[in-house]
């Protein structure tokens, strides 16, 4: 009587090997991807303002969420994540994507050198420009980075769909996360492949970021090419069933 | 044999054990189980006498301890070690015979195969319909008022599938279980009239998850108040001593943290607990760390420092730290390499021939 019950409870409440997201388990499918955390563990939320909010300002829903969170076990915060004001999730994601072989130190130093190069170039331009144009020159490297990536994001993508033995490129809407990923991926691939052997990554990346910020350059061109292909294949849109 | 089966009619309905497939054909009669229970009780008293304890207040934990002492076993598999438990926990319980002498089943839903489950769903749905009818009647009369629903959804959880299977007699599928939970939630939403019925299917949950980490109390030495605790990450072990009053100096293995951690990311990890609680320059830390790599050591020190800080900080802030993931020990370790594969996940190059 007690044995299967105890086993089930142990599975639920311990920190031992467990299958993630039990809620998404479908009857015919076996879970292949597993994690060291059990299914009930929630992701940590690192935001000082959220916790410092006084109780009076919270809505009913927020109060309920807070009460609920007290009963749920929380995973450990990842090592690249802090409550520091200098931390940017987009930059962290970009650093991870640039990283090769687990060399986070190198990737992060390349990123800082890139941002420094961007800032230097903008400051040179600033000092060289007349006073009317000085207001238009953006010098904050973080805003330039964000805007450049936003300019590189495609709006619509293509998916290969098998119909009648042939693969057709069908225009398909992309989710936000997929768009951001594609923008970053294109930027990194472009910088790695299309550069002179002697040119260093920060130099090339800063150049590409500035060009993308002004909606020019190869990455934005690639985005436009994708849009044109999608427009050309507009007739195949009805092949999509989702 | 037939006489025994007929006698089983009046046994209370109990669950079948899933794993014990070989024993399914064996039917344990009421007398047999009773005899086993008597023998167990007598054996319990003998065991208490042997251990020199009072037979009246000899609990199951005492029995387990006594058996582990008298029969020490080096077997790795815990289920293979000798145990002495109540017969109800050992013998797989049998389902009673559900039909009479003429072969006619007692329950009206017998031919569904899962009579208890379907009768439960039927009752619950009947209750929902009753509540709605009642509500409609009140609304027709104009006496309907929005009552406060006293649902304590936070401190309790629904029965898990195994518990439900145990409670009813039969095996359920995942869809059955999901349907059951949906029906119960609907019943809960429709009104607070059937509280007891619904509460019988809920189990309480540890209300505060923070009850688990225990913070050590401050100790005094030379007049300085400090707190010590340990932290682990991968194979790195750290022990941190956090002084209550200081100027933000951190010494790791006798070396200043700026020299010990040349990488910025590790220093950010050390700063994280202090920055989160707005206590950046207010504490001094002396810690020792060994094992692991640079990131693992930083993570271990972060955990140790966060745990030590718990003793200087209010309960609310401890809960905030827990929700930010500072107080959880990271269970991720290096996955072992498997035979037939090149690494933990990477397979050998697939060659067609």
Coordinates of C-alpha atoms in Angstrom, one line a residue:
Chain A
X1 CA 0.0 0.0 0.0
X2 CA 2.6 2.5 1.1
X3 CA 5.4 1.6 -1.3
X4 CA 4.2 3.0 -4.7
X5 CA 2.8 6.0 -2.9
X6 CA 6.1 6.7 -1.0
X7 CA 8.0 6.2 -4.3
X8 CA 5.8 8.7 -6.0
X9 CA 6.2 11.3 -3.2
X10 CA 9.9 10.8 -3.2
X11 CA 10.0 11.5 -6.9
X12 CA 8.0 14.7 -6.4
X13 CA 9.7 16.3 -3.4
X14 CA 13.4 15.4 -3.5
X15 CA 16.2 17.2 -5.2
X16 CA 17.2 14.0 -6.9
X17 CA 17.1 13.1 -10.6
X18 CA 13.7 14.1 -11.9
X19 CA 11.9 14.6 -15.2
X20 CA 11.2 18.3 -16.0
X21 CA 7.8 19.7 -16.7
X22 CA 5.6 16.8 -15.8
X23 CA 2.6 18.8 -16.8
X24 CA 3.6 18.6 -20.4
X25 CA 3.9 14.8 -20.4
X26 CA 1.9 13.2 -23.2
X27 CA 0.7 9.7 -22.8
X28 CA 2.4 8.1 -25.8
X29 CA 5.7 9.9 -25.6
X30 CA 8.6 9.3 -23.2
X31 CA 10.6 12.2 -21.9
X32 CA 14.2 12.2 -23.2
X33 CA 15.5 15.5 -21.9
X34 CA 15.8 15.4 -18.1
X35 CA 17.3 17.7 -15.5
X36 CA 18.7 17.4 -12.1
X37 CA 15.9 19.5 -10.7
X38 CA 12.5 17.9 -9.9
X39 CA 9.4 19.0 -11.8
X40 CA 8.2 21.4 -9.1
X41 CA 11.2 23.7 -9.1
X42 CA 10.5 27.2 -10.4
X43 CA 12.9 29.5 -12.1
X44 CA 14.4 32.2 -9.8
X45 CA 13.4 35.8 -10.1
X46 CA 16.3 38.3 -9.6
X47 CA 14.8 41.7 -9.4
X48 CA 15.3 43.9 -6.3
X49 CA 12.4 46.2 -7.1
X50 CA 9.9 43.3 -7.3
X51 CA 10.7 42.3 -3.7
X52 CA 11.0 45.8 -2.3
X53 CA 7.5 46.7 -3.3
X54 CA 5.4 47.4 -0.2
X55 CA 2.4 45.1 0.4
X56 CA -0.2 47.9 -0.1
X57 CA 0.8 48.4 -3.7
X58 CA 0.2 44.8 -4.8
X59 CA -2.9 43.7 -6.6
X60 CA -4.8 40.6 -5.7
X61 CA -3.1 38.6 -8.4
X62 CA 0.3 39.6 -7.3
X63 CA -0.5 38.8 -3.7
X64 CA -1.7 35.4 -4.7
X65 CA 1.4 34.8 -6.8
X66 CA 3.6 35.7 -3.8
X67 CA 1.8 33.4 -1.5
X68 CA 2.0 30.6 -4.1
X69 CA 5.7 31.1 -4.6
X70 CA 6.3 30.6 -0.9
X71 CA 5.3 26.9 -1.2
X72 CA 7.3 26.2 -4.3
X73 CA 11.0 25.2 -4.3
X74 CA 13.2 27.5 -6.4
X75 CA 16.2 26.5 -8.6
X76 CA 19.6 28.0 -7.9
X77 CA 20.5 31.2 -9.7
X78 CA 22.8 30.6 -12.7
X79 CA 26.4 31.8 -12.4
X80 CA 26.2 34.4 -15.1
X81 CA 23.2 36.1 -13.5
X82 CA 23.5 38.7 -10.8
X83 CA 21.4 41.6 -9.5
X84 CA 24.0 44.0 -10.8
X85 CA 22.7 47.1 -12.7
X86 CA 25.3 46.6 -15.4
X87 CA 23.8 43.3 -16.4
X88 CA 21.9 43.1 -19.6
X89 CA 20.0 39.9 -20.6
X90 CA 20.5 40.6 -24.4
X91 CA 24.2 41.1 -24.0
X92 CA 24.4 37.9 -21.8
X93 CA 22.6 35.9 -24.5
X94 CA 24.9 37.3 -27.2
X95 CA 28.0 36.5 -25.2
X96 CA 26.8 32.9 -24.8
X97 CA 26.2 32.6 -28.5
X98 CA 29.6 34.0 -29.3
X99 CA 31.2 31.6 -26.8
X100 CA 33.2 28.7 -28.3
X101 CA 34.2 25.6 -26.3
X102 CA 33.0 27.0 -23.0
X103 CA 35.5 29.9 -23.1
X104 CA 33.2 32.5 -21.4
X105 CA 36.2 34.6 -20.4
X106 CA 37.2 35.2 -24.0
X107 CA 33.7 35.8 -25.2
X108 CA 33.0 38.3 -22.5
X109 CA 36.3 40.2 -23.1
X110 CA 35.5 40.3 -26.9
X111 CA 32.1 41.8 -26.0
X112 CA 33.5 44.5 -23.8
X113 CA 36.1 45.3 -26.4
X114 CA 33.4 45.6 -29.0
X115 CA 31.3 47.9 -26.9
X116 CA 34.4 50.0 -26.2
X117 CA 35.3 50.1 -29.9
X118 CA 31.7 51.2 -30.7
X119 CA 31.9 53.9 -28.1
X120 CA 35.3 55.2 -29.3
X121 CA 34.1 55.4 -32.9
X122 CA 31.0 57.3 -31.9
X123 CA 33.0 59.7 -29.8
X124 CA 35.3 60.4 -32.7
X125 CA 32.4 61.1 -34.9
X126 CA 30.9 63.3 -32.2
X127 CA 34.0 65.4 -31.8
X128 CA 34.4 65.7 -35.6
X129 CA 30.8 66.7 -36.2
X130 CA 29.3 70.2 -36.1
X131 CA 27.2 71.2 -33.1
X132 CA 23.9 70.7 -34.9
X133 CA 24.6 67.1 -35.7
X134 CA 26.0 66.3 -32.3
X135 CA 22.6 65.8 -30.9
X136 CA 21.8 63.1 -33.5
X137 CA 24.9 61.0 -32.7
X138 CA 24.1 58.2 -30.3
X139 CA 27.1 57.4 -28.0
X140 CA 25.7 54.9 -25.6
X141 CA 27.0 51.5 -26.9
X142 CA 24.2 49.6 -25.2
X143 CA 21.4 51.5 -27.1
X144 CA 23.4 51.1 -30.3
X145 CA 23.6 47.4 -29.7
X146 CA 19.9 46.9 -28.9
X147 CA 18.8 49.1 -31.8
X148 CA 21.2 47.3 -34.2
X149 CA 19.8 43.9 -33.2
X150 CA 16.3 45.1 -33.5
X151 CA 17.0 46.4 -37.0
X152 CA 18.3 42.9 -37.9
X153 CA 15.3 41.0 -36.8
X154 CA 13.2 39.5 -39.6
X155 CA 9.5 39.9 -39.4
X156 CA 8.5 36.8 -41.3
X157 CA 10.5 33.6 -42.0
X158 CA 10.5 30.6 -44.3
X159 CA 9.8 27.0 -43.3
X160 CA 10.4 24.0 -45.6
X161 CA 7.1 22.1 -45.9
X162 CA 6.9 18.7 -47.6
X163 CA 4.0 18.5 -50.0
X164 CA 3.6 16.1 -52.9
X165 CA 7.2 14.9 -52.5
X166 CA 8.7 18.3 -52.8
X167 CA 9.9 20.8 -50.2
X168 CA 8.4 24.2 -50.6
X169 CA 9.6 27.3 -48.8
X170 CA 6.5 28.6 -47.1
X171 CA 6.3 32.0 -45.4
X172 CA 5.7 31.6 -41.7
X173 CA 5.3 34.0 -38.8
X174 CA 8.2 33.9 -36.3
X175 CA 8.0 34.2 -32.6
X176 CA 9.8 37.0 -30.8
X177 CA 12.4 34.6 -29.4
X178 CA 13.1 33.1 -32.8
X179 CA 13.5 36.6 -34.3
X180 CA 16.0 37.7 -31.7
X181 CA 17.9 34.4 -32.1
X182 CA 18.1 34.8 -35.9
X183 CA 19.3 38.4 -35.6
X184 CA 22.1 37.4 -33.2
X185 CA 23.0 34.3 -35.2
X186 CA 23.3 36.2 -38.5
X187 CA 25.4 38.9 -36.8
X188 CA 27.8 36.4 -35.4
X189 CA 28.1 34.3 -38.5
X190 CA 28.6 37.3 -40.7
X191 CA 31.4 38.6 -38.4
X192 CA 33.1 35.2 -38.3
X193 CA 33.1 34.4 -41.9
X194 CA 33.2 37.6 -43.9
X195 CA 36.2 39.3 -42.5
X196 CA 39.9 39.6 -43.4
X197 CA 42.0 37.0 -41.7
X198 CA 44.0 39.6 -39.7
X199 CA 41.0 41.6 -38.6
X200 CA 40.0 41.0 -35.0
X201 CA 36.4 40.2 -33.9
X202 CA 35.7 43.3 -31.8
X203 CA 36.7 45.6 -34.7
X204 CA 34.6 43.7 -37.2
X205 CA 31.6 43.4 -34.9
X206 CA 31.7 47.0 -33.9
X207 CA 31.7 48.0 -37.6
X208 CA 28.7 45.7 -38.3
X209 CA 26.8 46.9 -35.3
X210 CA 27.2 50.5 -36.4
X211 CA 26.1 49.7 -39.9
X212 CA 23.1 47.8 -38.7
X213 CA 22.2 50.7 -36.4
X214 CA 21.9 52.8 -39.5
X215 CA 19.9 50.1 -41.3
X216 CA 22.8 49.4 -43.7
X217 CA 25.3 46.6 -44.0
X218 CA 25.2 42.9 -44.8
X219 CA 23.1 41.7 -41.9
X220 CA 20.2 44.0 -42.7
X221 CA 20.6 43.1 -46.3
X222 CA 20.1 39.4 -45.4
X223 CA 17.0 40.3 -43.5
X224 CA 15.6 42.2 -46.6
X225 CA 16.5 39.2 -48.8
X226 CA 14.5 36.9 -46.5
X227 CA 11.6 39.3 -46.6
X228 CA 11.7 39.4 -50.5
X229 CA 11.8 35.6 -50.6
X230 CA 8.8 35.4 -48.3
X231 CA 7.0 38.0 -50.5
X232 CA 7.8 36.0 -53.6
X233 CA 6.5 32.8 -52.1
X234 CA 3.3 34.4 -50.9
X235 CA 1.2 32.1 -52.9
X236 CA 2.4 29.1 -50.9
X237 CA 1.1 30.6 -47.7
X238 CA -1.9 28.3 -47.6
X239 CA 0.4 25.3 -47.2
X240 CA 0.8 26.2 -43.6
X241 CA -1.6 24.5 -41.3
X242 CA -0.7 26.2 -37.9
Chain B
X1 CA -10.5 -22.7 -3.5
X2 CA -14.1 -21.7 -4.5
X3 CA -15.1 -21.5 -0.8
X4 CA -12.3 -19.1 -0.1
X5 CA -13.4 -16.9 -3.0
X6 CA -17.0 -16.8 -1.8
X7 CA -15.8 -15.8 1.7
X8 CA -13.9 -12.8 0.1
X9 CA -17.2 -11.1 -0.7
X10 CA -17.2 -9.2 2.6
X11 CA -13.6 -8.0 2.6
X12 CA -13.2 -4.2 2.3
X13 CA -12.1 -3.1 -1.1
X14 CA -8.4 -2.4 -1.3
X15 CA -5.8 -1.6 -4.0
X16 CA -3.7 -4.0 -6.0
X17 CA 0.1 -3.5 -5.9
X18 CA 1.4 -2.6 -9.3
X19 CA 4.8 -4.2 -9.3
X20 CA 3.9 -7.6 -7.9
X21 CA 2.8 -9.3 -11.0
X22 CA 3.8 -12.8 -10.0
X23 CA 1.7 -12.8 -6.9
X24 CA -1.5 -11.7 -8.7
X25 CA -2.9 -15.2 -8.9
X26 CA -2.4 -15.8 -5.2
X27 CA -5.4 -14.8 -3.1
X28 CA -4.8 -14.1 0.5
X29 CA -7.8 -14.9 2.6
X30 CA -9.0 -12.8 5.5
X31 CA -8.0 -15.5 8.0
X32 CA -4.5 -15.6 6.6
X33 CA -4.0 -11.9 6.8
X34 CA -5.4 -11.9 10.4
X35 CA -3.0 -14.6 11.4
X36 CA -0.1 -12.6 9.9
X37 CA -1.2 -9.5 11.8
X38 CA -1.3 -11.4 15.1
X39 CA 2.1 -12.9 14.4
X40 CA 3.4 -9.5 13.6
X41 CA 2.2 -8.0 16.8
X42 CA 3.6 -10.9 18.9
X43 CA 6.9 -10.6 17.0
X44 CA 6.9 -6.8 17.7
X45 CA 6.6 -7.5 21.4
X46 CA 9.4 -10.1 21.4
X47 CA 11.6 -7.6 19.5
X48 CA 10.8 -4.9 22.1
X49 CA 11.8 -7.3 24.8
X50 CA 15.0 -8.2 23.1
X51 CA 16.0 -4.6 22.7
X52 CA 15.1 -3.9 26.3
X53 CA 12.3 -1.4 25.5
X54 CA 8.7 -1.1 26.5
X55 CA 6.5 -3.3 24.2
X56 CA 3.5 -1.0 24.6
X57 CA 5.3 2.1 23.0
X58 CA 7.3 0.3 20.3
X59 CA 6.8 2.2 17.1
X60 CA 7.5 1.3 13.5
X61 CA 10.7 3.4 13.5
X62 CA 11.9 1.5 16.6
X63 CA 11.2 -1.7 14.8
X64 CA 13.2 -0.5 11.8
X65 CA 16.1 0.5 13.9
X66 CA 16.1 -2.8 15.8
X67 CA 16.0 -4.9 12.6
X68 CA 18.9 -2.8 11.2
X69 CA 20.9 -3.4 14.4
X70 CA 20.1 -7.1 14.7
X71 CA 20.5 -7.9 11.0
X72 CA 23.1 -5.6 9.6
X73 CA 23.1 -5.8 5.8
X74 CA 25.7 -4.6 3.4
X75 CA 23.4 -4.9 0.4
X76 CA 23.2 -1.8 -1.8
X77 CA 19.6 -2.1 -2.8
X78 CA 17.6 -0.9 0.2
X79 CA 14.6 -3.0 -0.8
X80 CA 16.6 -6.2 -0.5
X81 CA 17.5 -5.6 3.1
X82 CA 15.5 -7.4 5.8
X83 CA 12.4 -5.5 6.9
X84 CA 9.6 -6.1 9.4
X85 CA 6.5 -4.2 8.6
X86 CA 2.8 -4.5 9.2
X87 CA 1.3 -7.2 6.9
X88 CA -0.9 -4.5 5.3
X89 CA 2.2 -2.9 3.8
X90 CA 3.7 -6.2 2.7
X91 CA 1.0 -8.3 1.2
X92 CA -0.5 -6.9 -2.0
X93 CA -4.1 -6.2 -1.3
X94 CA -6.8 -7.9 -3.3
X95 CA -9.9 -6.7 -4.9
X96 CA -13.0 -8.2 -3.5
X97 CA -15.4 -10.1 -5.7
X98 CA -17.8 -7.6 -7.1
X99 CA -20.7 -9.9 -8.0
X100 CA -23.2 -12.1 -6.2
X101 CA -23.9 -15.8 -6.4
X102 CA -26.1 -15.4 -9.4
X103 CA -23.3 -13.6 -11.2
X104 CA -25.0 -10.2 -11.1
X105 CA -22.6 -7.4 -10.2
X106 CA -23.4 -5.3 -7.1
X107 CA -22.4 -1.9 -8.5
X108 CA -24.4 -0.4 -11.3
X109 CA -21.2 0.8 -13.1
X110 CA -19.4 -2.5 -12.9
X111 CA -19.3 -3.0 -16.6
X112 CA -17.4 0.2 -17.2
X113 CA -14.3 -1.5 -15.8
X114 CA -13.5 1.4 -13.4
X115 CA -16.6 1.5 -11.3
X116 CA -15.3 3.6 -8.4
X117 CA -13.7 6.2 -10.7
X118 CA -16.8 6.6 -12.8
X119 CA -19.1 6.6 -9.8
X120 CA -17.0 9.3 -8.2
X121 CA -17.0 11.4 -11.4
X122 CA -20.8 10.9 -11.6
X123 CA -21.3 12.0 -8.0
X124 CA -19.1 15.1 -8.5
X125 CA -20.9 16.1 -11.6
X126 CA -24.2 15.6 -9.9
X127 CA -23.1 17.9 -7.1
X128 CA -22.1 20.6 -9.7
X129 CA -25.5 20.3 -11.3
X130 CA -27.2 20.6 -7.8
X131 CA -25.2 23.7 -7.0
X132 CA -26.1 25.3 -10.3
X133 CA -29.7 24.5 -9.9
X134 CA -29.6 26.0 -6.4
X135 CA -27.9 29.1 -7.7
X136 CA -30.6 29.5 -10.5
X137 CA -33.3 29.2 -7.9
X138 CA -31.8 31.9 -5.8
X139 CA -31.3 34.1 -8.8
X140 CA -34.9 33.6 -9.8
X141 CA -36.0 34.7 -6.4
X142 CA -33.4 37.5 -6.4
X143 CA -31.7 36.3 -3.2
X144 CA -28.5 35.4 -4.9
X145 CA -25.4 37.1 -3.5
X146 CA -21.7 36.7 -4.4
X147 CA -20.4 34.8 -1.5
X148 CA -16.7 34.8 -0.5
X149 CA -15.1 31.7 -1.7
X150 CA -12.9 30.4 1.0
X151 CA -10.6 28.3 -1.1
X152 CA -7.2 27.6 0.4
X153 CA -5.5 26.8 -2.9
X154 CA -2.1 27.6 -1.7
X155 CA -1.6 25.4 1.4
X156 CA -2.8 22.2 -0.3
X157 CA -2.5 20.3 -3.5
X158 CA -4.6 17.8 -5.4
X159 CA -4.0 14.1 -4.9
X160 CA -1.4 12.8 -7.3
X161 CA -2.4 10.0 -9.6
X162 CA -0.9 7.3 -7.4
X163 CA -2.7 8.5 -4.4
X164 CA -6.0 8.6 -6.2
X165 CA -5.4 5.0 -7.5
X166 CA -4.8 4.0 -3.9
X167 CA -8.0 5.7 -2.7
X168 CA -10.2 4.2 -5.4
X169 CA -9.7 0.6 -6.1
X170 CA -8.5 0.5 -9.7
X171 CA -5.8 1.7 -12.0
X172 CA -6.3 5.0 -13.8
X173 CA -4.8 6.4 -17.0
X174 CA -3.3 9.9 -17.2
X175 CA -6.3 11.2 -19.1
X176 CA -8.6 9.9 -16.4
X177 CA -6.6 11.7 -13.7
X178 CA -6.5 14.9 -15.7
X179 CA -10.3 14.8 -16.2
X180 CA -10.7 14.2 -12.5
X181 CA -8.6 17.2 -11.6
X182 CA -10.5 19.4 -14.1
X183 CA -13.9 18.2 -12.7
X184 CA -12.8 18.9 -9.1
X185 CA -11.6 22.4 -10.0
X186 CA -14.9 23.1 -11.7
X187 CA -16.7 21.9 -8.6
X188 CA -14.5 24.3 -6.5
X189 CA -15.3 27.2 -8.8
X190 CA -19.0 26.7 -8.9
X191 CA -19.4 27.2 -5.1
X192 CA -18.1 26.7 -1.7
X193 CA -20.9 24.4 -0.8
X194 CA -19.1 21.1 -1.2
X195 CA -15.9 22.1 0.8
X196 CA -15.6 18.8 2.7
X197 CA -16.1 16.7 -0.4
X198 CA -13.4 18.6 -2.2
X199 CA -11.0 18.8 0.8
X200 CA -11.0 15.0 1.0
X201 CA -9.2 15.0 -2.3
X202 CA -6.6 17.6 -1.3
X203 CA -3.4 17.1 0.7
X204 CA -1.6 19.8 2.5
X205 CA 1.7 21.0 1.2
X206 CA 4.7 22.3 3.2
X207 CA 3.4 25.9 3.4
X208 CA 6.7 27.6 3.7
X209 CA 9.4 26.1 1.5
X210 CA 11.9 28.1 3.3
X211 CA 11.6 25.9 6.4
X212 CA 14.3 23.6 5.0
X213 CA 17.5 25.7 5.4
X214 CA 18.3 26.3 9.0
X215 CA 20.5 29.2 9.7
X216 CA 23.0 28.8 12.5
X217 CA 22.8 31.4 15.2
X218 CA 25.5 34.1 15.6
X219 CA 28.5 33.3 17.8
X220 CA 30.7 35.7 19.6
X221 CA 34.5 35.7 19.7
X222 CA 36.6 38.7 20.8
X223 CA 33.5 40.7 20.9
X224 CA 33.0 40.3 17.1
X225 CA 29.7 38.8 16.0
X226 CA 30.0 36.5 13.1
X227 CA 28.3 33.6 11.4
X228 CA 29.7 30.6 9.6
X229 CA 28.2 28.3 7.0
X230 CA 29.2 26.0 4.2
X231 CA 28.4 25.9 0.5
X232 CA 29.0 23.4 -2.3
X233 CA 28.9 23.6 -6.1
X234 CA 30.0 20.7 -8.4
X235 CA 33.0 19.4 -6.5
X236 CA 34.0 22.7 -4.8
X237 CA 33.4 23.0 -1.0
X238 CA 33.5 26.4 0.7
X239 CA 33.2 27.6 4.3
X240 CA 32.5 31.3 4.8
X241 CA 32.8 33.3 8.0
X242 CA 30.8 36.6 7.6
X243 CA 31.4 39.2 10.3
X244 CA 28.5 41.5 11.1
X245 CA 30.5 44.8 11.1
X246 CA 33.1 45.3 8.5
X247 CA 34.1 47.2 5.4
X248 CA 33.5 44.8 2.6
X249 CA 36.9 43.0 2.6
X250 CA 36.8 39.5 1.4
X251 CA 39.7 37.0 1.9
X252 CA 39.7 33.7 0.2
X253 CA 42.2 31.1 1.5
X254 CA 44.2 34.0 2.9
X255 CA 44.4 35.8 -0.4
X256 CA 42.5 38.9 -1.3
X257 CA 39.5 38.2 -3.6
X258 CA 40.8 40.6 -6.3
X259 CA 43.9 38.4 -6.7
X260 CA 42.2 35.1 -6.1
X261 CA 39.4 35.7 -8.7
X262 CA 40.9 37.6 -11.6
X263 CA 37.8 37.0 -13.7
X264 CA 35.0 39.6 -13.3
X265 CA 32.2 37.1 -13.4
X266 CA 33.4 35.3 -10.3
X267 CA 33.7 38.6 -8.4
X268 CA 30.2 39.5 -9.4
X269 CA 29.0 36.2 -8.0
X270 CA 30.7 37.0 -4.7
X271 CA 29.1 40.4 -4.6
X272 CA 25.6 39.1 -5.6
X273 CA 24.2 38.3 -2.1
X274 CA 25.5 41.6 -0.6
X275 CA 24.2 43.7 -3.5
X276 CA 20.8 41.9 -3.4
X277 CA 20.4 42.9 0.3
X278 CA 21.9 46.4 -0.1
X279 CA 24.7 45.5 2.3
X280 CA 27.7 45.9 0.0
X281 CA 30.3 47.5 2.2
X282 CA 29.0 46.4 5.6
X283 CA 30.4 42.9 6.1
X284 CA 33.8 41.3 6.2
X285 CA 34.2 37.8 4.8
X286 CA 36.9 35.2 5.4
X287 CA 36.5 32.0 3.6
X288 CA 38.3 28.8 2.7
X289 CA 37.5 26.9 -0.5
X290 CA 38.9 23.8 -2.1
X291 CA 38.1 21.6 -5.1
X292 CA 36.3 22.4 -8.3
X293 CA 37.2 25.0 -10.9
X294 CA 37.1 28.8 -10.7
X295 CA 33.4 29.2 -11.4
X296 CA 32.5 26.3 -9.1
X297 CA 34.5 27.8 -6.3
X298 CA 32.8 31.2 -6.8
X299 CA 29.4 29.5 -6.8
X300 CA 30.3 27.6 -3.6
X301 CA 31.4 30.8 -1.8
X302 CA 28.3 32.6 -3.0
X303 CA 26.1 29.9 -1.4
X304 CA 28.1 29.9 1.8
X305 CA 27.9 33.7 2.1
X306 CA 24.2 33.8 1.4
X307 CA 23.5 31.1 4.0
X308 CA 25.7 33.0 6.5
X309 CA 24.0 36.3 5.8
X310 CA 20.6 34.7 6.7
X311 CA 21.5 35.0 10.4
X312 CA 21.9 38.8 10.2
X313 CA 18.8 39.4 8.1
X314 CA 15.0 39.4 8.6
X315 CA 12.8 36.4 7.7
X316 CA 11.3 38.3 4.8
X317 CA 14.6 39.0 3.3
X318 CA 15.6 35.4 3.7
X319 CA 12.5 34.5 1.7
X320 CA 13.5 37.0 -1.0
X321 CA 16.9 35.4 -1.2
X322 CA 15.4 32.0 -1.5
X323 CA 13.1 33.2 -4.3
X324 CA 16.1 34.8 -6.1
X325 CA 17.8 31.4 -6.0
X326 CA 20.6 32.3 -3.7
X327 CA 19.9 29.7 -1.0
X328 CA 19.4 26.7 -3.2
X329 CA 22.4 24.3 -3.6
X330 CA 22.9 23.8 -7.3
X331 CA 22.5 20.0 -7.9
X332 CA 24.0 20.0 -11.4
X333 CA 27.1 17.9 -11.6
X334 CA 29.1 16.6 -14.5
X335 CA 27.3 13.9 -16.3
X336 CA 29.2 10.6 -16.7
X337 CA 30.5 9.3 -19.9
X338 CA 28.5 6.3 -21.1
X339 CA 29.9 3.2 -22.9
X340 CA 29.2 3.2 -26.6
X341 CA 29.3 7.0 -26.7
X342 CA 32.1 9.4 -27.0
X343 CA 31.0 11.6 -24.2
X344 CA 28.0 12.0 -22.0
X345 CA 25.7 12.9 -24.9
X346 CA 27.9 12.9 -28.0
X347 CA 27.7 9.7 -30.0
X348 CA 30.4 8.2 -32.2
X349 CA 30.3 9.3 -35.8
X350 CA 27.6 7.3 -37.5
X351 CA 29.0 5.3 -40.4
X352 CA 26.5 3.9 -42.9
X353 CA 28.8 0.8 -43.5

